[in-house]
Amino acid sequence: MTKNIDWSNLGFGYVQTDYRYVSNFVNGAWDDGVLTQDANIVLNECAGVLQYAQTIFEGLKAYRTQDGKIVTFRPDLNAERMVSSAKRLEMPVFPTDRFIDAVKKVVAANADYVPPYGSGATLYLRPYMFGSNPVIGVKPASEYQFRIFCTPVGPYFKGGAKPITIRVSDFDRAAPNGTGSIKAGLNYAMSLHAIVTAHAEGFDENMYLDPKTRTKVEETGGANFLFVTKDGKVVTPKSDSILPSITRRSLVYVAKEYLGLEVEEREVFFDEVKDFAECGLCGTAAVISPVGKIVDHGKEICLPSGMDDMGPVTRKLYETLTGIQMGRLEAPEGWIQVIE
Ligand code: PLP
Ligand code: COI
């Protein structure tokens, strides 16, 4: 029985669900892993994660489709990205087949929390891994915990499809040759001061520029950029210091193969932004959130798509992607994994 939750009014917050998955890495091997009802973790005071932030995570969603099935979207790509994150932070790899199996177990065990089709909410899954044994010299932990919990969520930005206003940040979220391309907790800790001050000044998010030259568009704190040119081309920044968004990679495919649009994945100079027709933020949490205005130290760039609604190309991308996720449109081979 679906839980009695006011699905349509959910924000992007934590709601404790019934089961989560836990596996421990001890003596050089992962144990079998179990589902547990215990949402708390007890750690030694000197655990690697607490001292040196040795933690990585992922984010993906489960959806209830039009015909009542529960599905997940491209969990194999999250599993693979977590392998890259683990290697970069000297953590053990959690096998990709076990990752997908654990995702399925958590969704199935919490099926009552998968929001109804059409409610606007989805079940967000958060796989993560951290160093769990005491570490005091700067070195990797030797014991780790891999977990997945889930929580039903609504839109990441209040207002859902309403265009947001972002500012160009003076802070960087990543360093050249740093960890910007992996999903490490430390990247998000780096962004907290920037987001708190952005909110205090009335902005919804930060646009980060490339940390080396500060001339190119990178991404926001939690999503990649998609721009649309005045002649209908999709342009998305390419950089070694941004997260390789699964949503962005999927949208590039959708733009080309479903919508017949031209797509450019390339360096995008900030100077070009004033000439774009539409701008959106794409990610698992953000889906595609339209940007209406970008403020660069008091200078406003108002996208022609305006502050009332998504631009027409952004809307087509949004409708096609969510159509695939919710089972209204046929998905490319392998994109949708059915849970039940
Ligand atoms: N960029 C950052 C910094 C993110 O945290 C996320 C969220 O996962 C994304 C981009 C979007 O990635 P994905 O589409 O794989 O969720
Ligand atoms: C996601 O979209 O899954 C993310 O991890 C972004 C985060 C800012 C919530």
XYZ file of C-alpha atoms and ligand atoms in Angstrom:
365
model
C 0.000 0.000 0.000
C 1.396 3.380 -1.039
C 2.182 5.501 2.019
C -0.113 8.322 2.969
C 2.119 11.247 1.985
C 1.146 14.573 0.413
C 3.209 13.730 -2.686
C 2.396 16.850 -4.692
C 3.717 19.143 -1.979
C 7.001 17.342 -1.309
C 10.142 19.418 -1.621
C 13.651 18.059 -1.995
C 14.101 16.882 1.591
C 14.801 13.775 3.650
C 11.895 11.557 4.593
C 13.007 8.451 6.453
C 11.888 5.274 4.691
C 11.746 1.710 5.984
C 14.820 -0.062 4.566
C 18.361 0.782 3.541
C 21.195 -1.387 2.229
C 24.538 -1.773 4.017
C 27.710 -3.597 3.041
C 31.035 -3.411 4.891
C 34.531 -3.641 3.457
C 36.760 -5.346 6.036
C 40.041 -7.290 5.594
C 40.167 -6.343 1.926
C 36.717 -7.676 0.908
C 33.078 -6.599 0.778
C 30.690 -8.655 2.888
C 27.402 -9.967 1.450
C 25.393 -6.853 2.345
C 21.963 -6.673 3.995
C 18.839 -4.561 4.124
C 18.337 -3.006 7.537
C 15.674 -0.922 9.246
C 18.294 0.949 11.296
C 18.808 4.419 9.788
C 21.643 5.327 12.162
C 25.371 4.740 11.836
C 27.735 4.418 14.803
C 31.325 5.354 13.990
C 34.614 5.656 15.813
C 35.495 9.276 16.591
C 38.569 9.006 14.342
C 36.822 7.451 11.290
C 38.427 8.432 7.974
C 35.250 10.097 6.777
C 35.073 12.335 9.847
C 38.710 13.430 9.767
C 39.625 13.643 6.081
C 36.254 13.612 4.295
C 36.823 10.307 2.544
C 33.305 9.953 1.193
C 31.677 9.663 -2.222
C 28.061 9.379 -3.286
C 25.609 8.966 -6.140
C 22.072 10.080 -6.886
C 19.433 8.371 -9.007
C 15.681 7.996 -9.013
C 12.964 5.361 -9.133
C 9.754 6.237 -10.975
C 6.247 4.842 -11.105
C 5.335 4.605 -14.766
C 2.053 5.273 -16.511
C 1.262 1.537 -16.528
C 2.011 1.109 -12.809
C 5.499 -0.408 -12.952
C 8.391 0.778 -10.803
C 11.556 1.513 -12.773
C 14.994 3.062 -12.352
C 16.847 5.130 -14.928
C 20.341 4.068 -16.086
C 21.634 2.804 -12.700
C 24.571 1.207 -14.553
C 25.960 4.683 -15.235
C 25.740 5.624 -11.551
C 27.518 2.372 -10.676
C 30.294 3.182 -13.151
C 30.649 6.769 -11.985
C 30.981 5.554 -8.411
C 33.879 3.359 -9.538
C 35.677 6.475 -10.883
C 34.935 8.370 -7.680
C 36.240 5.496 -5.532
C 39.469 5.188 -7.505
C 40.176 8.931 -7.301
C 39.770 8.927 -3.496
C 41.713 5.659 -2.981
C 38.620 3.747 -1.898
C 37.739 0.157 -2.799
C 35.471 -0.329 -5.804
C 31.960 -1.559 -5.062
C 31.235 -3.972 -7.938
C 28.826 -2.492 -10.497
C 26.585 -5.581 -10.617
C 26.252 -5.502 -6.836
C 25.477 -1.762 -6.978
C 22.589 -2.377 -9.401
C 21.354 -5.308 -7.329
C 21.430 -3.187 -4.154
C 19.512 -0.377 -5.912
C 16.812 -2.866 -6.897
C 16.632 -4.323 -3.373
C 16.232 -0.905 -1.758
C 13.546 0.197 -4.203
C 11.621 -3.075 -3.884
C 11.807 -2.980 -0.065
C 10.518 0.612 -0.043
C 8.003 0.241 -2.893
C 5.315 1.919 -0.780
C 7.359 5.116 -0.895
C 7.554 5.299 -4.684
C 5.262 8.251 -5.442
C 2.206 7.669 -7.625
C 2.432 8.335 -11.372
C 1.555 11.921 -12.160
C 2.145 13.233 -8.626
C 5.252 15.159 -9.629
C 7.299 13.332 -6.977
C 9.848 10.530 -7.390
C 11.886 8.247 -5.135
C 15.457 9.563 -4.855
C 18.159 7.000 -4.109
C 21.393 7.955 -2.439
C 24.186 5.369 -2.700
C 27.318 6.381 -0.771
C 30.553 5.026 0.614
C 32.867 6.257 3.354
C 36.026 5.371 5.253
C 34.868 3.922 8.563
C 37.941 2.886 10.595
C 40.209 5.216 12.625
C 42.669 7.216 10.502
C 44.878 9.896 12.045
C 47.860 10.174 9.675
C 46.700 11.442 6.277
C 46.052 8.178 4.414
C 43.113 6.189 3.081
C 41.011 4.177 5.528
C 41.275 0.384 5.369
C 37.608 -0.261 6.214
C 34.601 1.173 4.378
C 30.850 1.115 4.429
C 28.698 1.228 1.282
C 25.065 2.170 1.836
C 21.968 3.103 -0.132
C 18.981 4.856 1.367
C 16.027 6.365 -0.437
C 13.668 9.252 0.178
C 10.643 10.491 -1.758
C 11.290 13.946 -3.248
C 9.605 16.733 -5.139
C 11.312 19.425 -7.247
C 14.866 20.493 -6.312
C 14.051 24.163 -6.818
C 10.918 25.578 -5.213
C 8.431 26.372 -7.944
C 9.395 23.369 -10.085
C 9.349 24.510 -13.689
C 9.507 28.250 -12.865
C 12.715 29.821 -14.203
C 15.334 30.596 -11.577
C 17.910 33.348 -11.165
C 21.549 32.445 -10.694
C 24.721 34.435 -10.131
C 28.273 34.047 -11.318
C 30.214 32.889 -8.266
C 33.510 34.368 -7.134
C 34.289 31.030 -5.491
C 35.421 27.923 -7.342
C 33.886 24.506 -6.685
C 36.788 22.570 -8.161
C 40.497 23.004 -8.782
C 42.316 22.444 -12.073
C 43.415 18.786 -11.893
C 41.275 18.436 -8.759
C 38.171 16.377 -7.961
C 35.474 18.279 -9.885
C 34.726 15.334 -12.148
C 33.906 12.893 -9.351
C 31.034 12.835 -6.897
C 32.934 13.419 -3.662
C 31.364 14.982 -0.576
C 34.292 17.390 -0.395
C 33.150 19.165 -3.592
C 29.817 19.916 -1.954
C 31.401 21.077 1.313
C 33.420 23.496 -0.851
C 30.197 24.909 -2.296
C 28.305 25.508 0.958
C 29.566 29.023 1.659
C 28.886 29.996 -1.958
C 25.300 28.694 -1.856
C 24.485 30.183 1.540
C 25.708 33.633 0.428
C 23.950 33.257 -2.955
C 20.650 32.516 -1.194
C 21.189 35.412 1.222
C 21.575 37.706 -1.782
C 18.412 36.372 -3.422
C 19.892 33.960 -5.979
C 18.789 30.362 -6.412
C 22.154 28.912 -7.472
C 25.741 29.683 -8.472
C 27.266 29.493 -11.909
C 30.870 28.360 -11.468
C 33.468 29.368 -14.025
C 36.526 27.282 -14.878
C 38.987 27.578 -12.011
C 42.037 28.100 -14.233
C 41.022 31.023 -16.473
C 37.606 32.051 -15.104
C 36.413 32.658 -18.656
C 34.448 29.460 -19.312
C 31.164 28.154 -17.955
C 31.496 25.017 -15.810
C 28.377 23.983 -13.897
C 26.335 24.817 -10.797
C 26.615 23.255 -7.338
C 24.408 20.329 -8.333
C 23.759 20.312 -12.074
C 25.327 20.739 -15.531
C 24.321 23.496 -17.969
C 22.431 23.180 -21.225
C 22.073 26.222 -23.455
C 20.009 26.692 -26.588
C 21.202 29.047 -29.331
C 18.859 31.422 -31.136
C 18.864 29.040 -34.109
C 17.829 26.065 -31.955
C 21.156 24.305 -31.386
C 21.821 22.694 -27.992
C 25.174 23.674 -26.473
C 26.626 22.107 -23.323
C 29.973 22.804 -21.656
C 32.759 20.271 -21.897
C 35.318 20.358 -19.101
C 37.500 17.988 -17.103
C 36.465 19.617 -13.859
C 32.677 19.160 -14.059
C 30.653 16.110 -13.072
C 29.804 13.937 -16.091
C 26.050 14.250 -15.572
C 24.004 11.224 -16.570
C 21.026 13.481 -17.222
C 23.117 15.680 -19.535
C 24.491 12.674 -21.427
C 20.932 11.345 -21.783
C 19.611 14.718 -22.956
C 22.329 15.023 -25.593
C 21.160 11.666 -26.971
C 17.500 12.667 -26.733
C 18.180 16.000 -28.465
C 19.922 14.300 -31.376
C 18.001 11.057 -31.740
C 14.473 11.942 -30.604
C 14.259 15.621 -31.507
C 16.676 15.869 -34.436
C 18.506 18.813 -32.887
C 22.092 19.751 -33.473
C 24.203 19.428 -30.306
C 27.596 20.930 -29.499
C 29.555 19.631 -26.515
C 32.405 22.092 -26.246
C 34.037 24.785 -24.164
C 31.496 27.554 -23.580
C 32.906 31.008 -22.905
C 30.982 33.152 -20.459
C 31.031 35.942 -23.066
C 28.762 33.819 -25.279
C 26.045 33.403 -22.669
C 24.384 36.755 -23.442
C 23.645 35.477 -26.960
C 21.838 32.253 -25.965
C 18.051 31.928 -26.208
C 17.506 29.425 -23.374
C 19.407 28.032 -20.419
C 18.648 25.065 -18.192
C 20.264 23.149 -15.335
C 20.197 19.404 -15.737
C 20.708 16.670 -13.190
C 18.907 13.868 -11.390
C 17.592 16.215 -8.704
C 17.195 19.251 -10.992
C 15.731 17.229 -13.943
C 15.830 20.311 -16.205
C 15.346 23.515 -14.283
C 15.044 26.555 -16.537
C 17.241 29.586 -15.832
C 15.642 32.956 -16.592
C 18.365 35.310 -15.442
C 22.114 35.169 -14.847
C 23.689 37.967 -12.815
C 27.384 38.745 -13.200
C 28.415 41.208 -10.495
C 25.325 43.371 -10.976
C 25.188 42.951 -14.754
C 22.027 41.065 -15.696
C 21.706 38.629 -18.554
C 17.994 38.034 -19.127
C 17.395 34.959 -21.264
C 14.834 35.661 -24.039
C 12.779 32.700 -22.726
C 11.846 34.938 -19.778
C 10.927 34.399 -16.132
C 7.488 32.823 -16.577
C 8.078 29.500 -18.266
C 10.619 27.132 -19.793
C 11.821 27.982 -23.274
C 10.346 25.867 -26.093
C 13.430 23.692 -26.701
C 14.030 23.180 -22.969
C 10.389 22.104 -22.657
C 10.691 19.588 -25.479
C 13.815 18.131 -23.880
C 12.093 18.012 -20.493
C 8.981 16.341 -21.855
C 10.917 13.784 -23.857
C 13.240 12.828 -20.996
C 10.475 12.589 -18.387
C 8.313 10.774 -20.967
C 11.024 8.114 -21.238
C 11.446 7.908 -17.458
C 7.705 7.626 -16.772
C 7.049 5.115 -19.527
C 5.107 7.416 -21.877
C 7.778 7.175 -24.568
C 9.839 4.221 -25.686
C 13.276 4.264 -24.057
C 16.566 3.539 -25.787
C 17.780 -0.014 -25.142
C 18.997 -0.516 -21.565
C 17.958 2.859 -20.129
C 15.053 1.592 -18.022
C 15.393 -1.186 -15.452
C 12.086 -2.569 -14.224
C 11.865 -3.361 -10.492
C 8.347 -4.765 -10.412
N 26.807 18.318 -11.418
C 26.860 18.183 -10.094
C 27.855 18.975 -9.352
C 25.973 17.299 -9.449
O 26.008 17.166 -8.127
C 25.037 16.580 -10.205
C 24.116 15.644 -9.562
O 24.310 14.491 -9.533
C 25.019 16.766 -11.590
C 25.916 17.634 -12.156
C 24.056 16.023 -12.442
O 24.437 14.696 -12.598
P 23.370 13.561 -12.877
O 22.626 13.982 -14.088
O 24.195 12.352 -13.114
O 22.513 13.480 -11.682
C 21.691 14.762 -7.814
O 21.109 15.385 -8.688
O 21.538 13.552 -7.649
C 22.638 15.405 -6.930
O 23.397 14.724 -6.299
C 22.639 16.850 -6.798
C 22.578 17.273 -5.367
C 22.877 18.714 -5.331
C 21.262 16.973 -4.731
